[in-house]
Amino acid sequence: MDYTALTEAMSSKSYEKIADICNDLLLQGAAEGVAYNEDWPYAIHLLGLIYVDDINSARFVWKNVPRVVKENRPEVGAAWKIGQRLWTRDYAGVYEAIREFYGSPEAQAFVDSFLEVYTKRMFQLLLSAYSTISIQDAALFLGMNEADATNYVLQHGWSVDPASAMFTVKKQAIITEQKLDPSKLQRLTEYVFHLEH
């Protein structure tokens, strides 16, 4: 099987493409009668699916990893541990699994990139779900200590009340498109026409 596209995507750190590339390779292999084998890049495939937040597919891949691979390639189990925490919505556990990840330098760079993506996702979740949140809870969701979490959210315009140890969330302005009702447009056209004549 030709892994050139996968190698290039990993080299260029185009991690958002990895899941699709692996899925395409998997389909190609199935069409050629080649099933999963021990050489398949299971950890990278799992991380690619985790990166794009496709946990259902990651579970499917995990279930199809041969036992010998699970036993002999700890990187695969470490990748799935991140996916497992995501599956159970153990937000703090995701950070713990990321910190405990061990693998090849390429896989480690992939996980480091996912950490940034995941932290941004968690911040967006907090932004949409809370108007106030405790410093301790925000730190838990962001996988940071309280000082780092405070610095992070203050950079995004939140405010902090040291007495209550609470953040006030600064909501982002919502831009809405106004949709023009065709009947209103017709009436406006007729009105302007009437004024001109």
PDB file of C-alpha atoms in Angstrom:
ATOM      1  CA  MET A   1       0.000   0.000   0.000  1.00  0.00           C
ATOM      2  CA  ASP A   2       1.261   3.483  -0.877  1.00  0.00           C
ATOM      3  CA  TYR A   3       1.517   5.680   2.212  1.00  0.00           C
ATOM      4  CA  THR A   4       3.003   8.693   0.372  1.00  0.00           C
ATOM      5  CA  ALA A   5       0.000  10.982   0.981  1.00  0.00           C
ATOM      6  CA  LEU A   6      -0.010  10.064   4.657  1.00  0.00           C
ATOM      7  CA  THR A   7       3.728  10.651   5.000  1.00  0.00           C
ATOM      8  CA  GLU A   8       3.441  14.029   3.263  1.00  0.00           C
ATOM      9  CA  ALA A   9       0.517  15.116   5.445  1.00  0.00           C
ATOM     10  CA  MET A  10       2.413  14.145   8.597  1.00  0.00           C
ATOM     11  CA  SER A  11       5.576  15.918   7.405  1.00  0.00           C
ATOM     12  CA  SER A  12       3.675  19.108   6.612  1.00  0.00           C
ATOM     13  CA  LYS A  13       1.692  18.817   9.867  1.00  0.00           C
ATOM     14  CA  SER A  14      -1.577  18.855   7.919  1.00  0.00           C
ATOM     15  CA  TYR A  15      -3.196  16.887  10.714  1.00  0.00           C
ATOM     16  CA  GLU A  16      -6.739  17.779   9.690  1.00  0.00           C
ATOM     17  CA  LYS A  17      -6.206  15.640   6.549  1.00  0.00           C
ATOM     18  CA  ILE A  18      -4.938  12.504   8.287  1.00  0.00           C
ATOM     19  CA  ALA A  19      -8.328  10.925   9.074  1.00  0.00           C
ATOM     20  CA  ASP A  20      -9.518  11.226   5.461  1.00  0.00           C
ATOM     21  CA  ILE A  21      -6.238   9.898   4.086  1.00  0.00           C
ATOM     22  CA  CYS A  22      -6.292   6.891   6.423  1.00  0.00           C
ATOM     23  CA  ASN A  23      -9.965   6.227   5.687  1.00  0.00           C
ATOM     24  CA  ASP A  24      -9.265   6.358   1.934  1.00  0.00           C
ATOM     25  CA  LEU A  25      -6.304   3.998   2.312  1.00  0.00           C
ATOM     26  CA  LEU A  26      -8.470   1.659   4.350  1.00  0.00           C
ATOM     27  CA  LEU A  27     -11.163   1.621   1.654  1.00  0.00           C
ATOM     28  CA  GLN A  28      -8.544   1.117  -1.028  1.00  0.00           C
ATOM     29  CA  GLY A  29      -7.104  -1.805   0.919  1.00  0.00           C
ATOM     30  CA  ALA A  30     -10.555  -3.329   1.375  1.00  0.00           C
ATOM     31  CA  ALA A  31     -11.214  -3.021  -2.367  1.00  0.00           C
ATOM     32  CA  GLU A  32      -7.935  -4.819  -3.029  1.00  0.00           C
ATOM     33  CA  GLY A  33      -8.768  -7.515  -0.490  1.00  0.00           C
ATOM     34  CA  VAL A  34      -6.189  -6.316   2.019  1.00  0.00           C
ATOM     35  CA  ALA A  35      -7.579  -6.235   5.537  1.00  0.00           C
ATOM     36  CA  TYR A  36      -6.116  -4.502   8.568  1.00  0.00           C
ATOM     37  CA  ASN A  37      -2.674  -5.852   9.298  1.00  0.00           C
ATOM     38  CA  GLU A  38       0.051  -5.326  11.826  1.00  0.00           C
ATOM     39  CA  ASP A  39       1.746  -2.712   9.631  1.00  0.00           C
ATOM     40  CA  TRP A  40      -1.288  -0.439   9.508  1.00  0.00           C
ATOM     41  CA  PRO A  41      -0.570   2.981  11.181  1.00  0.00           C
ATOM     42  CA  TYR A  42      -3.209   2.434  13.865  1.00  0.00           C
ATOM     43  CA  ALA A  43      -2.005   5.138  16.233  1.00  0.00           C
ATOM     44  CA  ILE A  44      -1.879   7.755  13.488  1.00  0.00           C
ATOM     45  CA  HIS A  45      -5.305   6.695  12.204  1.00  0.00           C
ATOM     46  CA  LEU A  46      -6.770   6.937  15.708  1.00  0.00           C
ATOM     47  CA  LEU A  47      -5.136  10.314  16.309  1.00  0.00           C
ATOM     48  CA  GLY A  48      -6.402  11.575  12.946  1.00  0.00           C
ATOM     49  CA  LEU A  49      -9.967  10.663  13.833  1.00  0.00           C
ATOM     50  CA  ILE A  50      -9.588  12.137  17.314  1.00  0.00           C
ATOM     51  CA  TYR A  51      -8.152  15.329  15.816  1.00  0.00           C
ATOM     52  CA  VAL A  52     -11.251  15.897  13.667  1.00  0.00           C
ATOM     53  CA  ASP A  53     -13.548  14.872  16.548  1.00  0.00           C
ATOM     54  CA  ASP A  54     -14.822  11.662  14.922  1.00  0.00           C
ATOM     55  CA  ILE A  55     -14.877   9.522  18.043  1.00  0.00           C
ATOM     56  CA  ASN A  56     -17.387   7.000  16.663  1.00  0.00           C
ATOM     57  CA  SER A  57     -15.004   6.104  13.839  1.00  0.00           C
ATOM     58  CA  ALA A  58     -12.084   6.037  16.256  1.00  0.00           C
ATOM     59  CA  ARG A  59     -13.975   3.448  18.339  1.00  0.00           C
ATOM     60  CA  PHE A  60     -14.515   1.379  15.202  1.00  0.00           C
ATOM     61  CA  VAL A  61     -10.798   1.484  14.367  1.00  0.00           C
ATOM     62  CA  TRP A  62      -9.894   0.571  17.956  1.00  0.00           C
ATOM     63  CA  LYS A  63     -12.226  -2.425  17.895  1.00  0.00           C
ATOM     64  CA  ASN A  64     -10.505  -3.659  14.738  1.00  0.00           C
ATOM     65  CA  VAL A  65      -6.953  -3.369  16.040  1.00  0.00           C
ATOM     66  CA  PRO A  66      -5.528  -6.898  16.291  1.00  0.00           C
ATOM     67  CA  ARG A  67      -4.760  -8.050  19.816  1.00  0.00           C
ATOM     68  CA  VAL A  68      -1.077  -8.527  18.972  1.00  0.00           C
ATOM     69  CA  VAL A  69      -0.867  -4.847  17.971  1.00  0.00           C
ATOM     70  CA  LYS A  70      -2.628  -3.709  21.146  1.00  0.00           C
ATOM     71  CA  GLU A  71      -0.175  -5.772  23.198  1.00  0.00           C
ATOM     72  CA  ASN A  72       3.029  -4.875  21.327  1.00  0.00           C
ATOM     73  CA  ARG A  73       2.529  -1.241  20.301  1.00  0.00           C
ATOM     74  CA  PRO A  74       1.893   0.899  23.379  1.00  0.00           C
ATOM     75  CA  GLU A  75       1.528   4.014  21.197  1.00  0.00           C
ATOM     76  CA  VAL A  76      -1.758   2.587  19.854  1.00  0.00           C
ATOM     77  CA  GLY A  77      -3.157   2.098  23.355  1.00  0.00           C
ATOM     78  CA  ALA A  78      -1.974   5.555  24.385  1.00  0.00           C
ATOM     79  CA  ALA A  79      -3.762   7.090  21.379  1.00  0.00           C
ATOM     80  CA  TRP A  80      -6.951   5.222  22.216  1.00  0.00           C
ATOM     81  CA  LYS A  81      -6.747   6.340  25.845  1.00  0.00           C
ATOM     82  CA  ILE A  82      -7.244   9.918  24.583  1.00  0.00           C
ATOM     83  CA  GLY A  83     -10.182   8.761  22.464  1.00  0.00           C
ATOM     84  CA  GLN A  84     -11.662   6.832  25.361  1.00  0.00           C
ATOM     85  CA  ARG A  85     -11.613   9.932  27.575  1.00  0.00           C
ATOM     86  CA  LEU A  86     -13.290  11.924  24.799  1.00  0.00           C
ATOM     87  CA  TRP A  87     -15.924   9.219  24.398  1.00  0.00           C
ATOM     88  CA  THR A  88     -16.838   9.388  28.085  1.00  0.00           C
ATOM     89  CA  ARG A  89     -16.640  13.203  28.107  1.00  0.00           C
ATOM     90  CA  ASP A  90     -13.980  13.094  30.796  1.00  0.00           C
ATOM     91  CA  TYR A  91     -12.634  16.527  29.888  1.00  0.00           C
ATOM     92  CA  ALA A  92      -9.910  16.639  32.526  1.00  0.00           C
ATOM     93  CA  GLY A  93      -9.038  13.014  31.723  1.00  0.00           C
ATOM     94  CA  VAL A  94      -8.365  13.981  28.102  1.00  0.00           C
ATOM     95  CA  TYR A  95      -5.611  16.310  29.275  1.00  0.00           C
ATOM     96  CA  GLU A  96      -4.234  13.607  31.548  1.00  0.00           C
ATOM     97  CA  ALA A  97      -4.174  11.104  28.648  1.00  0.00           C
ATOM     98  CA  ILE A  98      -2.442  13.680  26.443  1.00  0.00           C
ATOM     99  CA  ARG A  99       0.221  14.330  29.091  1.00  0.00           C
ATOM    100  CA  GLU A 100       0.761  10.571  29.533  1.00  0.00           C
ATOM    101  CA  PHE A 101       0.975   9.899  25.772  1.00  0.00           C
ATOM    102  CA  TYR A 102       4.190   8.253  24.656  1.00  0.00           C
ATOM    103  CA  GLY A 103       5.077   7.419  21.116  1.00  0.00           C
ATOM    104  CA  SER A 104       7.185   8.254  18.094  1.00  0.00           C
ATOM    105  CA  PRO A 105       8.301  11.877  17.618  1.00  0.00           C
ATOM    106  CA  GLU A 106       5.818  12.212  14.725  1.00  0.00           C
ATOM    107  CA  ALA A 107       2.932  10.955  16.841  1.00  0.00           C
ATOM    108  CA  GLN A 108       4.036  13.156  19.746  1.00  0.00           C
ATOM    109  CA  ALA A 109       3.976  16.239  17.493  1.00  0.00           C
ATOM    110  CA  PHE A 110       0.484  15.196  16.365  1.00  0.00           C
ATOM    111  CA  VAL A 111      -0.704  14.921  19.986  1.00  0.00           C
ATOM    112  CA  ASP A 112       0.864  18.288  20.843  1.00  0.00           C
ATOM    113  CA  SER A 113      -1.061  19.866  17.982  1.00  0.00           C
ATOM    114  CA  PHE A 114      -4.260  18.162  19.150  1.00  0.00           C
ATOM    115  CA  LEU A 115      -3.715  19.633  22.618  1.00  0.00           C
ATOM    116  CA  GLU A 116      -3.946  23.136  21.134  1.00  0.00           C
ATOM    117  CA  VAL A 117      -7.050  22.236  19.117  1.00  0.00           C
ATOM    118  CA  TYR A 118      -8.723  20.595  22.102  1.00  0.00           C
ATOM    119  CA  THR A 119      -8.002  23.540  24.404  1.00  0.00           C
ATOM    120  CA  LYS A 120      -9.620  25.875  21.865  1.00  0.00           C
ATOM    121  CA  ARG A 121     -12.651  23.566  21.637  1.00  0.00           C
ATOM    122  CA  MET A 122     -12.983  23.545  25.412  1.00  0.00           C
ATOM    123  CA  PHE A 123     -12.674  27.319  25.553  1.00  0.00           C
ATOM    124  CA  GLN A 124     -15.464  27.640  22.961  1.00  0.00           C
ATOM    125  CA  LEU A 125     -17.576  25.240  25.018  1.00  0.00           C
ATOM    126  CA  LEU A 126     -17.082  27.378  28.124  1.00  0.00           C
ATOM    127  CA  LEU A 127     -17.822  30.497  26.118  1.00  0.00           C
ATOM    128  CA  SER A 128     -21.141  29.137  24.890  1.00  0.00           C
ATOM    129  CA  ALA A 129     -22.230  27.409  28.107  1.00  0.00           C
ATOM    130  CA  TYR A 130     -21.341  29.816  30.907  1.00  0.00           C
ATOM    131  CA  SER A 131     -21.803  33.436  31.875  1.00  0.00           C
ATOM    132  CA  THR A 132     -19.753  32.908  35.032  1.00  0.00           C
ATOM    133  CA  ILE A 133     -17.535  30.025  36.034  1.00  0.00           C
ATOM    134  CA  SER A 134     -15.197  29.346  38.926  1.00  0.00           C
ATOM    135  CA  ILE A 135     -11.484  29.632  38.348  1.00  0.00           C
ATOM    136  CA  GLN A 136     -11.097  26.032  39.507  1.00  0.00           C
ATOM    137  CA  ASP A 137     -13.674  24.695  37.017  1.00  0.00           C
ATOM    138  CA  ALA A 138     -12.277  26.730  34.130  1.00  0.00           C
ATOM    139  CA  ALA A 139      -8.783  25.425  34.904  1.00  0.00           C
ATOM    140  CA  LEU A 140     -10.138  21.871  34.912  1.00  0.00           C
ATOM    141  CA  PHE A 141     -11.848  22.302  31.529  1.00  0.00           C
ATOM    142  CA  LEU A 142      -8.776  23.955  30.008  1.00  0.00           C
ATOM    143  CA  GLY A 143      -6.296  21.442  31.427  1.00  0.00           C
ATOM    144  CA  MET A 144      -4.251  24.156  33.092  1.00  0.00           C
ATOM    145  CA  ASN A 145      -3.331  25.235  36.566  1.00  0.00           C
ATOM    146  CA  GLU A 146      -5.395  28.122  37.914  1.00  0.00           C
ATOM    147  CA  ALA A 147      -2.753  30.793  37.162  1.00  0.00           C
ATOM    148  CA  ASP A 148      -2.370  29.676  33.535  1.00  0.00           C
ATOM    149  CA  ALA A 149      -6.135  29.399  33.082  1.00  0.00           C
ATOM    150  CA  THR A 150      -6.546  32.909  34.489  1.00  0.00           C
ATOM    151  CA  ASN A 151      -3.963  34.300  32.079  1.00  0.00           C
ATOM    152  CA  TYR A 152      -5.554  32.417  29.170  1.00  0.00           C
ATOM    153  CA  VAL A 153      -9.110  33.671  29.730  1.00  0.00           C
ATOM    154  CA  LEU A 154      -8.031  37.213  30.588  1.00  0.00           C
ATOM    155  CA  GLN A 155      -6.324  37.351  27.184  1.00  0.00           C
ATOM    156  CA  HIS A 156      -9.737  36.559  25.697  1.00  0.00           C
ATOM    157  CA  GLY A 157     -11.427  39.466  27.463  1.00  0.00           C
ATOM    158  CA  TRP A 158     -12.929  37.678  30.453  1.00  0.00           C
ATOM    159  CA  SER A 159     -12.828  39.341  33.858  1.00  0.00           C
ATOM    160  CA  VAL A 160     -12.019  37.832  37.211  1.00  0.00           C
ATOM    161  CA  ASP A 161     -13.356  38.542  40.676  1.00  0.00           C
ATOM    162  CA  PRO A 162     -10.582  37.457  43.050  1.00  0.00           C
ATOM    163  CA  ALA A 163     -12.882  37.647  46.088  1.00  0.00           C
ATOM    164  CA  SER A 164     -15.305  35.022  44.740  1.00  0.00           C
ATOM    165  CA  ALA A 165     -12.689  33.241  42.563  1.00  0.00           C
ATOM    166  CA  MET A 166     -15.084  33.525  39.620  1.00  0.00           C
ATOM    167  CA  PHE A 167     -14.627  34.495  35.992  1.00  0.00           C
ATOM    168  CA  THR A 168     -17.195  36.510  34.121  1.00  0.00           C
ATOM    169  CA  VAL A 169     -17.332  35.213  30.570  1.00  0.00           C
ATOM    170  CA  LYS A 170     -17.123  37.787  27.817  1.00  0.00           C
ATOM    171  CA  LYS A 171     -19.486  36.618  25.121  1.00  0.00           C
ATOM    172  CA  GLN A 172     -18.410  37.162  21.550  1.00  0.00           C
ATOM    173  CA  ALA A 173     -20.565  39.414  19.467  1.00  0.00           C
ATOM    174  CA  ILE A 174     -22.966  37.406  17.355  1.00  0.00           C
ATOM    175  CA  ILE A 175     -23.147  38.539  13.789  1.00  0.00           C
ATOM    176  CA  THR A 176     -26.467  37.789  12.201  1.00  0.00           C
ATOM    177  CA  GLU A 177     -27.371  38.141   8.603  1.00  0.00           C
ATOM    178  CA  GLN A 178     -30.574  39.920   7.923  1.00  0.00           C
ATOM    179  CA  LYS A 179     -32.659  38.064   5.449  1.00  0.00           C
ATOM    180  CA  LEU A 180     -34.756  40.214   3.184  1.00  0.00           C
ATOM    181  CA  ASP A 181     -38.312  39.073   2.821  1.00  0.00           C
ATOM    182  CA  PRO A 182     -39.170  39.101  -0.931  1.00  0.00           C
ATOM    183  CA  SER A 183     -42.572  40.639  -0.224  1.00  0.00           C
ATOM    184  CA  LYS A 184     -40.919  43.501   1.656  1.00  0.00           C
ATOM    185  CA  LEU A 185     -38.520  44.011  -1.215  1.00  0.00           C
ATOM    186  CA  GLN A 186     -41.461  44.153  -3.615  1.00  0.00           C
ATOM    187  CA  ARG A 187     -43.264  46.736  -1.451  1.00  0.00           C
ATOM    188  CA  LEU A 188     -40.097  48.817  -1.170  1.00  0.00           C
ATOM    189  CA  THR A 189     -39.637  48.700  -4.935  1.00  0.00           C
ATOM    190  CA  GLU A 190     -43.230  49.784  -5.488  1.00  0.00           C
ATOM    191  CA  TYR A 191     -42.860  52.589  -2.956  1.00  0.00           C
ATOM    192  CA  VAL A 192     -39.671  53.912  -4.573  1.00  0.00           C
ATOM    193  CA  PHE A 193     -41.305  53.623  -8.000  1.00  0.00           C
ATOM    194  CA  HIS A 194     -44.312  55.572  -6.711  1.00  0.00           C
ATOM    195  CA  LEU A 195     -42.068  58.346  -5.328  1.00  0.00           C
ATOM    196  CA  GLU A 196     -40.176  58.673  -8.589  1.00  0.00           C
ATOM    197  CA  HIS A 197     -43.342  58.982 -10.737  1.00  0.00           C
TER     198      HIS A 197
END
